[in-house]
Coordinates of C-alpha atoms in Angstrom, one line a residue:
M1 CA -42.0 7.5 78.1
T2 CA -38.8 9.4 78.6
E3 CA -37.7 12.2 76.4
E4 CA -34.7 10.2 75.2
N5 CA -36.9 7.4 74.1
Q6 CA -39.2 9.8 72.2
H7 CA -36.3 11.2 70.2
S8 CA -35.2 7.8 69.1
L9 CA -38.5 6.8 67.7
S10 CA -38.7 6.0 64.0
G11 CA -40.4 8.2 61.4
E12 CA -43.5 6.0 61.6
S13 CA -44.0 7.2 65.2
R14 CA -44.2 10.8 64.1
R15 CA -46.7 12.9 62.2
S16 CA -45.4 15.8 60.1
F17 CA -47.1 19.0 61.1
M18 CA -47.2 22.3 59.3
K19 CA -48.9 25.3 60.9
K20 CA -51.4 27.1 58.7
S21 CA -52.1 30.7 59.3
A22 CA -54.2 33.3 57.5
V23 CA -52.2 36.3 56.6
A24 CA -54.4 39.4 56.9
S25 CA -54.0 42.6 55.0
G26 CA -55.6 46.0 55.1
G27 CA -56.9 47.8 58.1
L28 CA -58.3 44.8 60.1
A29 CA -60.6 45.2 63.1
L30 CA -57.8 46.3 65.5
G31 CA -59.2 49.5 66.9
V32 CA -58.0 52.2 64.6
G33 CA -60.0 55.3 63.7
G34 CA -59.6 58.8 62.4
T35 CA -57.3 59.8 59.6
G36 CA -53.7 61.0 59.3
T37 CA -50.8 61.7 57.1
V38 CA -49.3 58.5 55.5
A39 CA -45.7 58.1 54.4
A40 CA -44.9 55.2 52.0
Q41 CA -42.6 52.6 53.4
D42 CA -42.8 49.5 51.3
G43 CA -39.6 49.8 49.3
D44 CA -36.9 47.2 48.7
A45 CA -35.2 47.8 52.0
A46 CA -36.5 46.2 55.2
E47 CA -34.0 47.2 57.9
G48 CA -36.5 48.0 60.6
G49 CA -36.2 51.0 63.0
K50 CA -38.2 52.7 65.7
A51 CA -41.9 52.4 66.3
L52 CA -44.6 53.0 68.9
M53 CA -46.8 50.3 70.5
F54 CA -49.3 50.0 73.2
N55 CA -47.6 48.3 76.1
D56 CA -50.1 45.5 76.4
A57 CA -49.2 44.4 72.8
F58 CA -45.5 44.5 73.4
R59 CA -43.7 41.0 73.4
P60 CA -40.0 41.6 73.9
G61 CA -37.8 39.5 71.7
A62 CA -40.8 38.1 69.7
Q63 CA -40.8 37.6 66.0
F64 CA -43.7 39.1 64.0
R65 CA -44.7 39.5 60.3
V66 CA -46.0 42.7 58.8
V67 CA -49.4 41.8 57.4
S68 CA -50.7 45.1 56.0
P69 CA -49.6 48.0 53.9
V70 CA -49.7 51.4 55.6
I71 CA -53.2 51.9 57.0
E72 CA -54.6 55.3 56.4
Q73 CA -55.9 55.6 59.9
Q74 CA -54.6 56.5 63.3
P75 CA -55.7 55.3 66.8
D76 CA -58.2 57.4 68.6
V77 CA -56.6 57.6 72.1
S78 CA -58.5 59.5 74.7
G79 CA -56.4 62.3 76.1
V80 CA -53.6 62.1 73.5
N81 CA -53.2 64.9 71.0
Q82 CA -53.1 63.2 67.6
G83 CA -51.1 65.9 66.0
D84 CA -48.4 65.7 68.7
I85 CA -48.1 61.9 68.8
W86 CA -48.9 60.4 65.4
S87 CA -47.5 63.0 62.9
D88 CA -44.2 61.1 62.5
Y89 CA -45.7 57.6 62.5
N90 CA -47.6 55.3 60.3
T91 CA -50.0 52.5 61.2
R92 CA -49.4 48.8 60.4
A93 CA -51.0 45.5 61.3
I94 CA -48.6 42.8 62.5
Q95 CA -49.0 39.2 63.4
F96 CA -46.9 37.4 66.0
L97 CA -45.5 34.1 64.8
N98 CA -46.8 30.9 66.4
T99 CA -49.8 32.4 68.2
N100 CA -50.9 34.4 65.1
Q101 CA -52.1 37.2 67.4
Q102 CA -52.6 40.4 65.4
V103 CA -51.9 43.8 66.9
L104 CA -51.0 47.3 65.7
L105 CA -47.5 48.7 65.3
F106 CA -46.8 52.4 64.5
P107 CA -43.4 52.6 62.7
A108 CA -41.7 55.9 62.4
H109 CA -41.8 57.4 58.9
D110 CA -38.1 56.9 58.5
A111 CA -38.3 53.2 59.5
E112 CA -37.7 50.7 56.7
V113 CA -40.7 48.3 56.7
K114 CA -41.8 45.8 54.1
Q115 CA -45.1 43.9 54.1
G116 CA -44.5 40.2 54.5
Q117 CA -41.1 40.6 56.1
V118 CA -40.4 39.0 59.5
Y119 CA -39.0 41.2 62.2
E120 CA -38.0 40.8 65.8
L121 CA -38.8 43.2 68.6
E122 CA -35.8 44.3 70.6
R123 CA -36.2 43.7 74.4
N124 CA -35.6 47.3 75.5
F125 CA -38.3 49.9 75.4
S126 CA -39.0 53.3 76.8
L127 CA -42.0 55.4 77.7
F128 CA -42.8 57.6 74.7
A129 CA -43.7 60.7 76.6
D130 CA -44.8 61.7 80.1
D131 CA -48.2 62.8 79.0
T132 CA -48.9 59.4 77.4
N133 CA -48.0 57.2 80.3
D134 CA -51.6 56.6 81.3
Q135 CA -52.4 55.4 77.8
G136 CA -49.5 52.9 77.8
I137 CA -47.7 54.1 74.7
I138 CA -44.1 53.0 74.5
S139 CA -41.2 53.4 72.1
V140 CA -39.7 50.2 70.7
S141 CA -37.1 49.1 68.1
F142 CA -37.3 46.2 65.7
E143 CA -35.0 44.6 63.2
P144 CA -35.4 42.1 60.3
V145 CA -35.0 38.3 60.9
G146 CA -32.9 36.3 58.5
E147 CA -34.6 33.5 56.6
D148 CA -32.7 30.8 58.6
E149 CA -33.7 32.4 61.9
V150 CA -37.4 32.7 61.3
F151 CA -39.7 30.8 63.7
D152 CA -40.1 27.4 62.0
D153 CA -43.7 26.3 61.5
E154 CA -42.8 22.7 60.4
F155 CA -42.1 20.0 62.9
D156 CA -43.1 16.5 63.8
V157 CA -45.7 15.4 66.3
L158 CA -45.3 12.3 68.3
D159 CA -47.9 9.6 68.5
D160 CA -47.5 9.4 72.3
G161 CA -48.0 12.2 74.7
G162 CA -50.7 14.9 75.1
G163 CA -54.4 14.4 75.5
K164 CA -57.4 16.6 76.3
A165 CA -57.5 19.8 78.2
L166 CA -59.8 22.7 79.1
V167 CA -58.6 26.1 78.0
K168 CA -60.1 29.5 78.4
R169 CA -61.2 31.0 75.1
D170 CA -59.1 34.2 75.4
V171 CA -55.9 32.2 75.6
F172 CA -56.6 29.6 73.0
H173 CA -54.4 29.8 69.9
P174 CA -55.1 27.0 67.4
N175 CA -52.0 25.2 66.1
A176 CA -49.7 27.1 68.5
L177 CA -46.7 25.6 70.2
F178 CA -46.5 25.8 74.0
R179 CA -44.3 24.6 76.8
V180 CA -45.6 23.2 80.1
T181 CA -43.9 25.3 82.8
S182 CA -45.3 23.8 86.0
G183 CA -46.3 20.6 87.7
V184 CA -49.9 20.3 89.0
V185 CA -51.1 23.4 90.8
K186 CA -53.4 22.8 93.8
W187 CA -56.0 25.3 92.6
Q188 CA -59.1 25.2 90.4
P189 CA -61.2 28.1 89.1
K190 CA -64.4 26.9 90.9
D191 CA -65.9 30.3 91.0
N192 CA -66.2 30.2 87.2
V193 CA -68.3 27.1 87.2
Q194 CA -70.1 27.2 90.5
G195 CA -72.3 24.2 91.3
T196 CA -70.6 21.8 88.8
D197 CA -68.0 19.1 89.1
L198 CA -66.5 20.1 85.7
F199 CA -62.9 20.0 87.1
S200 CA -63.2 16.7 88.9
D201 CA -61.3 14.9 86.0
Y202 CA -58.9 17.8 85.3
N203 CA -55.8 19.3 86.9
T204 CA -54.4 22.8 86.7
R205 CA -51.1 23.6 85.0
F206 CA -49.2 26.7 83.8
A207 CA -47.8 26.9 80.3
E208 CA -46.4 29.5 77.9
Y209 CA -46.5 29.9 74.1
L210 CA -43.2 29.8 72.3
N211 CA -42.0 33.0 70.6
T212 CA -44.3 35.4 72.5
N213 CA -43.9 33.6 75.9
N214 CA -47.5 34.5 76.7
Q215 CA -48.2 32.6 79.9
F216 CA -51.5 31.0 80.5
T217 CA -53.3 28.5 82.7
F218 CA -54.8 25.3 81.2
Y219 CA -56.4 22.3 82.7
P220 CA -55.2 18.9 81.3
A221 CA -57.3 15.8 81.9
Q222 CA -55.9 13.6 84.6
A223 CA -55.5 10.9 82.0
A224 CA -53.4 13.1 79.7
E225 CA -49.7 12.3 79.3
L226 CA -47.6 15.4 79.8
E227 CA -44.2 16.4 81.2
R228 CA -43.1 19.6 82.7
G229 CA -40.7 21.4 80.3
A230 CA -41.9 19.5 77.2
V231 CA -43.4 21.2 74.1
Y232 CA -46.9 20.5 72.8
V233 CA -49.1 21.9 70.1
M234 CA -52.7 22.9 70.4
S235 CA -55.3 21.4 68.1
D236 CA -57.2 23.7 65.8
E237 CA -60.5 22.0 66.8
F238 CA -62.4 22.6 70.0
D239 CA -65.8 22.1 71.7
I240 CA -67.5 24.8 73.8
T241 CA -67.7 23.2 77.3
D242 CA -68.8 25.9 79.6
P243 CA -70.1 29.1 77.9
E244 CA -70.3 31.1 81.2
G245 CA -66.8 30.2 82.1
N246 CA -65.6 30.6 78.5
L247 CA -64.0 27.2 78.6
M248 CA -63.3 25.0 75.6
T249 CA -62.2 21.4 75.4
V250 CA -59.2 20.9 73.1
D251 CA -56.7 18.2 72.2
F252 CA -53.0 18.8 72.4
D253 CA -50.1 16.6 71.1
R254 CA -46.4 16.2 72.2
V255 CA -44.0 17.7 69.7
D256 CA -40.7 16.0 68.8
E257 CA -38.3 18.8 70.0
A258 CA -35.5 17.4 67.9
T259 CA -37.4 18.8 64.9
L260 CA -37.7 22.3 66.3
N261 CA -34.9 24.8 65.7
D262 CA -32.6 25.6 68.6
G263 CA -33.7 29.2 68.9
L264 CA -37.2 28.2 70.0
L265 CA -35.9 25.8 72.7
D266 CA -33.4 28.3 74.0
G267 CA -36.2 30.7 74.8
N268 CA -35.4 33.1 72.0
G269 CA -38.7 35.0 72.1
G270 CA -40.7 37.3 74.2
G271 CA -40.1 37.4 77.9
G272 CA -42.2 38.7 80.7
G273 CA -45.6 38.3 79.1
N274 CA -48.5 38.7 81.4
Q275 CA -49.9 35.5 82.8
S276 CA -53.5 35.2 81.7
G277 CA -56.4 32.9 82.1
G278 CA -57.2 33.5 85.7
N279 CA -54.4 31.6 87.4
G280 CA -55.2 32.9 90.8
G281 CA -51.6 33.6 91.9
N282 CA -48.0 33.7 90.8
Q283 CA -46.6 30.9 88.8
S284 CA -43.6 30.3 91.1
G285 CA -44.0 28.0 94.0
G286 CA -47.2 26.4 92.9
N287 CA -46.4 23.3 91.0
G288 CA -47.6 21.0 93.6
G289 CA -46.0 17.8 92.4
D290 CA -46.7 15.3 89.6
Q291 CA -49.9 15.2 87.7
S292 CA -51.9 12.0 88.3
G293 CA -52.3 9.6 85.5
N294 CA -49.5 8.8 83.0
N295 CA -47.4 11.9 83.9
S296 CA -43.7 12.4 84.6
S297 CA -43.1 16.0 85.5

């Protein structure tokens, strides 16, 4: 089925889909410890400002929601003097839209931050200080997102397209939108499941989550219908398939891209996210052709 044909389908061929996410509040289990001075920030203004982040949590251009008030704790970072680093910063929990990943953000005391507001990380960053480089602390900027520009969590799912896939547990985000970014890759993670033929009915593909652009490897069934460049949504249900390899079996569906806002399809979201899931090589140059079955990539 071509993309043109899918966009011309009637409403009876689509299923309305609305993502559901749990908005957390409070300290959360995100690795904070110790105590520190807290400056109130939750006023009427929400203009953003400067903040610190750990570099492995940074998603340039990604939208996030502030999901906690100021947390009266500071991170306990080995080798970093807390008084020097954290005296001008608060601690907040944030949640990236689409994947619902929660990380810590450390807004400056003079930043204007409001719980529940959606912000966007600017793409530029700088190392915070020479003596914190080993700890991966960076300085970032963020600004509020207008209501009409917020990552839209309502869209239609097509009846055709998608299927079953294997996904590693640490890259599985229920109900998250993702784009297939490669054809079939001639590689399988056999070392994770030695002595089994688990992958005999599955192929290897690369994909990335919208908004954060987190890149990951997934393994669609050969009978699955998927197209390179198309957008799909992960199911929120899964089965544990291989505990030692941390593999889960999930369903995924084709999304009607005509029901997504243009910003998502234009790549308005994080860039340069680390590829995860044990892909065994760079994404470029490894697409290997069309997936067998009912594919057109």
